[in-house]
Amino acid sequence: MESLEGVVRDIIFQNEENAFCIFRIEDDKDIHIALGTFPFISVGQTYILKGEWVLHATFGKQFKCETYEEVMPNSLKGIEKYLASGSISGIGPITAKKLVEKFGSEIFNIIENDTRRLMELDGIGEKKIKLIYDSYIKGREVKNIMVFLQSYGVTPKQALKIYRVFGNDAIAKVRQNPYVLSEEVPSIGFKTADGIARNLGIEIDSPFRIQSGITHIVNEYCAQGSTFIPRSELMERGRSVLEVPEALIEENLMHSVMTNRLAMEKVNGMDGVFALPYLYAEVSVTKRILSLALDEVDDLKLPVEDYIRDFERDNHISFHEKQIEAIAGAVHNGIEIITGGPGTGKTTIIKCILEIFDRAGKKVLMAAPTGRAAKRMSEATGRESKTIHRLIELGVSTEDEEVLFDEDHTLNCDVVIIDEASMIDVMLMNNLLKAIKPKTRLILVGDVDQLPSVGSGRVLEDLIESTAFKVVKLQFIYRQGKESYITTNAHRINTGEMPQLNAKDSDFFFISEARPEESLDTLVELITKRLPNFNKKWDRVKDFQVLTPMRKGELGVHNLNRVLQKSLNPNNRSYDFTDFQIGDKVMQTKNNYMIKWKKVKRVFGEPPEGQGIFNGDIGYVTGINTEDNTVSVLFDEDKIVEFESQDLDELELAYAVTIHKSQGSEFKVVIIPVFMGPPLLMSRNLIYTGVTRARELLVLVGSKKALSYMIRNTRTYERHTSLKYRILNVLDNVSVEET
């Protein structure tokens, strides 16, 4: 095996997924091309490469690296390039130059053993010192892990996650049991763990391998929205993934069930295999929601019809008989479900229900699954509404992994109203029901025809289809005037009809473009010129929202945000630690219960600070601090959150978001690129959900053929859940006992 030692001069190609890299490396004699797996390579690093010289037909002589060892640079020029490469958080090109000028070749020793000396430089404070030191030490440990794991296809991000879970014990843990990676480390799949295990000599028919593989298949299937996998599907996937006889899969499946690693039950004649958390959640939801429905609520003895007439008179409206049924049902039933599309009067019904319970002296609490949906509910009703997480005081453990719920915490109220109920997954529903006291009325309001919850389960559909609860379906459209085309076209789409396009005085437009790149150009022109000129009151960043079916491709979220950031916020200032710019529109991509926020303005009776920013919350970058490497973001127009550099991966640009991520939100102007894509994505409920997010104007850009396909396509990814059948089984047993 030959060797080559030199300094990395520039990187020609780098694949972030598998860490394959092609780069130029300079030794004492010449500059060479080298290639191999380099997860943490940066310009300025010095390497000793081990491998062989090869001759490429097009690119000529190259060094193909099998293993490598990093050597810390010894020249001042090399040290500066290394520090400027971004290898150490908190140090960019400007800071690197100052550090080398001040400390010379002693800089690495100072970082590791005498970090306080860094404060001798202007602009470096306590927070930045800690950031630099932690990054340096962590990088060193992670590199050691990567040297061990690199031949198994582990990516840099995965290595960091392994380090966060196991720390310095990572290599020992993996050697002892490689399958622990797929079970305990987020985003590390079974295939990666299996590859390591096979190389370490674990046999293909090892029971531990097969059991771990079965668990992986169940979890992977349920991550798509189901709460169990049919046994036949598990066996089929097991044969493909594990490549062992079916008898061995059966044997190890039964062992996993007997040892309470998994559970197996018959659901509507089908053998279902459950991950235990989903099984427990569906059993608990069944028990608790039927208790609320079957327990007799207090008869309030209210003149409901008189109260409804009073509300009609005061608000100059006349309710439809279905709306009256929904209002009366909320008073008389323990549980009621109100479902309907846009313009069917759901908000007006909620306002009337609130007034009736107010007159009865009953306390009502309101919530929605997301912050934006809760805020919209508050604006529409003039009453406080919270996220469900905040309402029931969900928290997390100190490790920020496990969601915690105080079993003793119950809601002190008589009525709970939940909006956007189609977004509730089974885990959140379980926690909500745990917090509701017996004999409390629960009113679920939502649009069952929208996309299902991102998390597992189909709670609203299962509750409706069980026929165990009072359900009122609103179909008549009451909203008229300015928003009528958005509303009526949404209903046309929902019934499989093409919308009316580009009518006079319409708020619903279609712009035909043949190719994705033309659609992209049109989107940018609409947002930067045409629409702002059409209505001077619209803000190009805050009031316009691009919604797209997918993340990748020319019209996917990633590329759209890159292009729109350049067009809407062309601030070219570069920072050592972030690509965000002041003024950027951003979205929180995971629930962070612990992150702190402060109110911009102090409001009497409200706390000036608190904790928690949630998945889907949209904010705006208001400040970037290069001393502390922090980014300040304003959420909900009144909450400032200071993100440290290590938390910035929870944020992404939000000039464009997926239609899935837009659920529960409403925007003044929505622009949707319409193009052909995977059939399971290009569905009726997806385009329907996107259209119903628009309040004042909706513009579709792209192909009429694709739009027609989406409206006709009712195929969706089938979710297997057991909630409906559990409810029906309990009711059947109750009926048998009564007879």
JSON list of N, CA and C in Angstrom, two decimals, residues 107-144:
[
{"chain": "A", "resi": 107, "resn": "ILE", "atom": "N", "xyz": [-1.57, 27.92, 18.79]},
{"chain": "A", "resi": 107, "resn": "ILE", "atom": "CA", "xyz": [-3.01, 28.08, 18.88]},
{"chain": "A", "resi": 107, "resn": "ILE", "atom": "C", "xyz": [-3.74, 26.80, 19.28]},
{"chain": "A", "resi": 108, "resn": "PHE", "atom": "N", "xyz": [-3.35, 25.64, 18.75]},
{"chain": "A", "resi": 108, "resn": "PHE", "atom": "CA", "xyz": [-4.05, 24.39, 19.09]},
{"chain": "A", "resi": 108, "resn": "PHE", "atom": "C", "xyz": [-3.86, 24.04, 20.57]},
{"chain": "A", "resi": 109, "resn": "ASN", "atom": "N", "xyz": [-2.67, 24.23, 21.07]},
{"chain": "A", "resi": 109, "resn": "ASN", "atom": "CA", "xyz": [-2.40, 23.97, 22.48]},
{"chain": "A", "resi": 109, "resn": "ASN", "atom": "C", "xyz": [-3.22, 24.91, 23.36]},
{"chain": "A", "resi": 110, "resn": "ILE", "atom": "N", "xyz": [-3.35, 26.17, 22.93]},
{"chain": "A", "resi": 110, "resn": "ILE", "atom": "CA", "xyz": [-4.14, 27.14, 23.69]},
{"chain": "A", "resi": 110, "resn": "ILE", "atom": "C", "xyz": [-5.62, 26.75, 23.69]},
{"chain": "A", "resi": 111, "resn": "ILE", "atom": "N", "xyz": [-6.14, 26.34, 22.53]},
{"chain": "A", "resi": 111, "resn": "ILE", "atom": "CA", "xyz": [-7.55, 25.94, 22.45]},
{"chain": "A", "resi": 111, "resn": "ILE", "atom": "C", "xyz": [-7.82, 24.77, 23.39]},
{"chain": "A", "resi": 112, "resn": "GLU", "atom": "N", "xyz": [-6.90, 23.81, 23.43]},
{"chain": "A", "resi": 112, "resn": "GLU", "atom": "CA", "xyz": [-7.14, 22.60, 24.22]},
{"chain": "A", "resi": 112, "resn": "GLU", "atom": "C", "xyz": [-6.84, 22.79, 25.71]},
{"chain": "A", "resi": 113, "resn": "ASN", "atom": "N", "xyz": [-5.82, 23.58, 26.05]},
{"chain": "A", "resi": 113, "resn": "ASN", "atom": "CA", "xyz": [-5.37, 23.61, 27.44]},
{"chain": "A", "resi": 113, "resn": "ASN", "atom": "C", "xyz": [-5.43, 24.97, 28.13]},
{"chain": "A", "resi": 114, "resn": "ASP", "atom": "N", "xyz": [-5.61, 26.05, 27.37]},
{"chain": "A", "resi": 114, "resn": "ASP", "atom": "CA", "xyz": [-5.58, 27.37, 28.00]},
{"chain": "A", "resi": 114, "resn": "ASP", "atom": "C", "xyz": [-6.52, 28.31, 27.25]},
{"chain": "A", "resi": 115, "resn": "THR", "atom": "N", "xyz": [-7.80, 27.89, 27.13]},
{"chain": "A", "resi": 115, "resn": "THR", "atom": "CA", "xyz": [-8.74, 28.60, 26.25]},
{"chain": "A", "resi": 115, "resn": "THR", "atom": "C", "xyz": [-9.00, 30.04, 26.67]},
{"chain": "A", "resi": 116, "resn": "ARG", "atom": "N", "xyz": [-8.85, 30.36, 27.94]},
{"chain": "A", "resi": 116, "resn": "ARG", "atom": "CA", "xyz": [-9.15, 31.72, 28.38]},
{"chain": "A", "resi": 116, "resn": "ARG", "atom": "C", "xyz": [-8.24, 32.75, 27.72]},
{"chain": "A", "resi": 117, "resn": "ARG", "atom": "N", "xyz": [-7.11, 32.31, 27.24]},
{"chain": "A", "resi": 117, "resn": "ARG", "atom": "CA", "xyz": [-6.21, 33.24, 26.55]},
{"chain": "A", "resi": 117, "resn": "ARG", "atom": "C", "xyz": [-6.83, 33.78, 25.26]},
{"chain": "A", "resi": 118, "resn": "LEU", "atom": "N", "xyz": [-7.82, 33.06, 24.75]},
{"chain": "A", "resi": 118, "resn": "LEU", "atom": "CA", "xyz": [-8.47, 33.53, 23.53]},
{"chain": "A", "resi": 118, "resn": "LEU", "atom": "C", "xyz": [-9.15, 34.88, 23.74]},
{"chain": "A", "resi": 119, "resn": "MET", "atom": "N", "xyz": [-9.49, 35.19, 25.00]},
{"chain": "A", "resi": 119, "resn": "MET", "atom": "CA", "xyz": [-10.14, 36.46, 25.31]},
{"chain": "A", "resi": 119, "resn": "MET", "atom": "C", "xyz": [-9.20, 37.65, 25.10]},
{"chain": "A", "resi": 120, "resn": "GLU", "atom": "N", "xyz": [-7.92, 37.38, 24.88]},
{"chain": "A", "resi": 120, "resn": "GLU", "atom": "CA", "xyz": [-6.98, 38.46, 24.59]},
{"chain": "A", "resi": 120, "resn": "GLU", "atom": "C", "xyz": [-7.30, 39.10, 23.23]},
{"chain": "A", "resi": 121, "resn": "LEU", "atom": "N", "xyz": [-8.12, 38.37, 22.45]},
{"chain": "A", "resi": 121, "resn": "LEU", "atom": "CA", "xyz": [-8.53, 38.89, 21.15]},
{"chain": "A", "resi": 121, "resn": "LEU", "atom": "C", "xyz": [-9.85, 39.64, 21.29]},
{"chain": "A", "resi": 122, "resn": "ASP", "atom": "N", "xyz": [-9.97, 40.80, 20.68]},
{"chain": "A", "resi": 122, "resn": "ASP", "atom": "CA", "xyz": [-11.24, 41.54, 20.69]},
{"chain": "A", "resi": 122, "resn": "ASP", "atom": "C", "xyz": [-12.32, 40.71, 20.00]},
{"chain": "A", "resi": 123, "resn": "GLY", "atom": "N", "xyz": [-13.53, 40.72, 20.59]},
{"chain": "A", "resi": 123, "resn": "GLY", "atom": "CA", "xyz": [-14.66, 40.02, 19.97]},
{"chain": "A", "resi": 123, "resn": "GLY", "atom": "C", "xyz": [-14.85, 38.59, 20.41]},
{"chain": "A", "resi": 124, "resn": "ILE", "atom": "N", "xyz": [-13.99, 38.07, 21.27]},
{"chain": "A", "resi": 124, "resn": "ILE", "atom": "CA", "xyz": [-14.15, 36.70, 21.77]},
{"chain": "A", "resi": 124, "resn": "ILE", "atom": "C", "xyz": [-14.48, 36.77, 23.26]},
{"chain": "A", "resi": 125, "resn": "GLY", "atom": "N", "xyz": [-15.69, 36.31, 23.60]},
{"chain": "A", "resi": 125, "resn": "GLY", "atom": "CA", "xyz": [-16.12, 36.31, 24.98]},
{"chain": "A", "resi": 125, "resn": "GLY", "atom": "C", "xyz": [-16.27, 34.90, 25.53]},
{"chain": "A", "resi": 126, "resn": "GLU", "atom": "N", "xyz": [-16.89, 34.80, 26.72]},
{"chain": "A", "resi": 126, "resn": "GLU", "atom": "CA", "xyz": [-17.02, 33.51, 27.41]},
{"chain": "A", "resi": 126, "resn": "GLU", "atom": "C", "xyz": [-17.77, 32.48, 26.55]},
{"chain": "A", "resi": 127, "resn": "LYS", "atom": "N", "xyz": [-18.91, 32.91, 25.97]},
{"chain": "A", "resi": 127, "resn": "LYS", "atom": "CA", "xyz": [-19.73, 31.98, 25.19]},
{"chain": "A", "resi": 127, "resn": "LYS", "atom": "C", "xyz": [-18.96, 31.44, 23.98]},
{"chain": "A", "resi": 128, "resn": "LYS", "atom": "N", "xyz": [-18.23, 32.33, 23.32]},
{"chain": "A", "resi": 128, "resn": "LYS", "atom": "CA", "xyz": [-17.51, 31.92, 22.11]},
{"chain": "A", "resi": 128, "resn": "LYS", "atom": "C", "xyz": [-16.36, 30.98, 22.46]},
{"chain": "A", "resi": 129, "resn": "ILE", "atom": "N", "xyz": [-15.69, 31.25, 23.61]},
{"chain": "A", "resi": 129, "resn": "ILE", "atom": "CA", "xyz": [-14.62, 30.35, 24.06]},
{"chain": "A", "resi": 129, "resn": "ILE", "atom": "C", "xyz": [-15.16, 28.95, 24.27]},
{"chain": "A", "resi": 130, "resn": "LYS", "atom": "N", "xyz": [-16.29, 28.86, 24.96]},
{"chain": "A", "resi": 130, "resn": "LYS", "atom": "CA", "xyz": [-16.89, 27.54, 25.22]},
{"chain": "A", "resi": 130, "resn": "LYS", "atom": "C", "xyz": [-17.27, 26.85, 23.91]},
{"chain": "A", "resi": 131, "resn": "LEU", "atom": "N", "xyz": [-17.84, 27.63, 22.98]},
{"chain": "A", "resi": 131, "resn": "LEU", "atom": "CA", "xyz": [-18.23, 27.08, 21.68]},
{"chain": "A", "resi": 131, "resn": "LEU", "atom": "C", "xyz": [-17.02, 26.51, 20.94]},
{"chain": "A", "resi": 132, "resn": "ILE", "atom": "N", "xyz": [-15.91, 27.27, 20.92]},
{"chain": "A", "resi": 132, "resn": "ILE", "atom": "CA", "xyz": [-14.70, 26.83, 20.22]},
{"chain": "A", "resi": 132, "resn": "ILE", "atom": "C", "xyz": [-14.12, 25.58, 20.88]},
{"chain": "A", "resi": 133, "resn": "TYR", "atom": "N", "xyz": [-14.01, 25.59, 22.20]},
{"chain": "A", "resi": 133, "resn": "TYR", "atom": "CA", "xyz": [-13.42, 24.45, 22.91]},
{"chain": "A", "resi": 133, "resn": "TYR", "atom": "C", "xyz": [-14.27, 23.19, 22.72]},
{"chain": "A", "resi": 134, "resn": "ASP", "atom": "N", "xyz": [-15.59, 23.32, 22.95]},
{"chain": "A", "resi": 134, "resn": "ASP", "atom": "CA", "xyz": [-16.47, 22.15, 22.82]},
{"chain": "A", "resi": 134, "resn": "ASP", "atom": "C", "xyz": [-16.41, 21.57, 21.41]},
{"chain": "A", "resi": 135, "resn": "SER", "atom": "N", "xyz": [-16.40, 22.46, 20.41]},
{"chain": "A", "resi": 135, "resn": "SER", "atom": "CA", "xyz": [-16.36, 22.00, 19.02]},
{"chain": "A", "resi": 135, "resn": "SER", "atom": "C", "xyz": [-15.04, 21.29, 18.73]},
{"chain": "A", "resi": 136, "resn": "TYR", "atom": "N", "xyz": [-13.94, 21.83, 19.24]},
{"chain": "A", "resi": 136, "resn": "TYR", "atom": "CA", "xyz": [-12.62, 21.24, 18.99]},
{"chain": "A", "resi": 136, "resn": "TYR", "atom": "C", "xyz": [-12.53, 19.84, 19.59]},
{"chain": "A", "resi": 137, "resn": "ILE", "atom": "N", "xyz": [-12.95, 19.70, 20.86]},
{"chain": "A", "resi": 137, "resn": "ILE", "atom": "CA", "xyz": [-12.89, 18.40, 21.54]},
{"chain": "A", "resi": 137, "resn": "ILE", "atom": "C", "xyz": [-13.86, 17.41, 20.91]},
{"chain": "A", "resi": 138, "resn": "LYS", "atom": "N", "xyz": [-15.07, 17.89, 20.65]},
{"chain": "A", "resi": 138, "resn": "LYS", "atom": "CA", "xyz": [-16.06, 17.01, 20.05]},
{"chain": "A", "resi": 138, "resn": "LYS", "atom": "C", "xyz": [-15.60, 16.54, 18.67]},
{"chain": "A", "resi": 139, "resn": "GLY", "atom": "N", "xyz": [-15.05, 17.47, 17.89]},
{"chain": "A", "resi": 139, "resn": "GLY", "atom": "CA", "xyz": [-14.57, 17.11, 16.56]},
{"chain": "A", "resi": 139, "resn": "GLY", "atom": "C", "xyz": [-13.50, 16.05, 16.61]},
{"chain": "A", "resi": 140, "resn": "ARG", "atom": "N", "xyz": [-12.61, 16.16, 17.59]},
{"chain": "A", "resi": 140, "resn": "ARG", "atom": "CA", "xyz": [-11.54, 15.18, 17.73]},
{"chain": "A", "resi": 140, "resn": "ARG", "atom": "C", "xyz": [-12.12, 13.80, 18.05]},
{"chain": "A", "resi": 141, "resn": "GLU", "atom": "N", "xyz": [-13.08, 13.76, 18.99]},
{"chain": "A", "resi": 141, "resn": "GLU", "atom": "CA", "xyz": [-13.67, 12.47, 19.36]},
{"chain": "A", "resi": 141, "resn": "GLU", "atom": "C", "xyz": [-14.48, 11.89, 18.20]},
{"chain": "A", "resi": 142, "resn": "VAL", "atom": "N", "xyz": [-15.24, 12.76, 17.53]},
{"chain": "A", "resi": 142, "resn": "VAL", "atom": "CA", "xyz": [-16.06, 12.27, 16.42]},
{"chain": "A", "resi": 142, "resn": "VAL", "atom": "C", "xyz": [-15.19, 11.75, 15.29]},
{"chain": "A", "resi": 143, "resn": "LYS", "atom": "N", "xyz": [-14.05, 12.40, 15.05]},
{"chain": "A", "resi": 143, "resn": "LYS", "atom": "CA", "xyz": [-13.14, 11.93, 14.01]},
{"chain": "A", "resi": 143, "resn": "LYS", "atom": "C", "xyz": [-12.62, 10.53, 14.34]},
{"chain": "A", "resi": 144, "resn": "ASN", "atom": "N", "xyz": [-12.33, 10.30, 15.61]},
{"chain": "A", "resi": 144, "resn": "ASN", "atom": "CA", "xyz": [-11.90, 8.96, 16.02]},
{"chain": "A", "resi": 144, "resn": "ASN", "atom": "C", "xyz": [-12.99, 7.93, 15.72]}
]
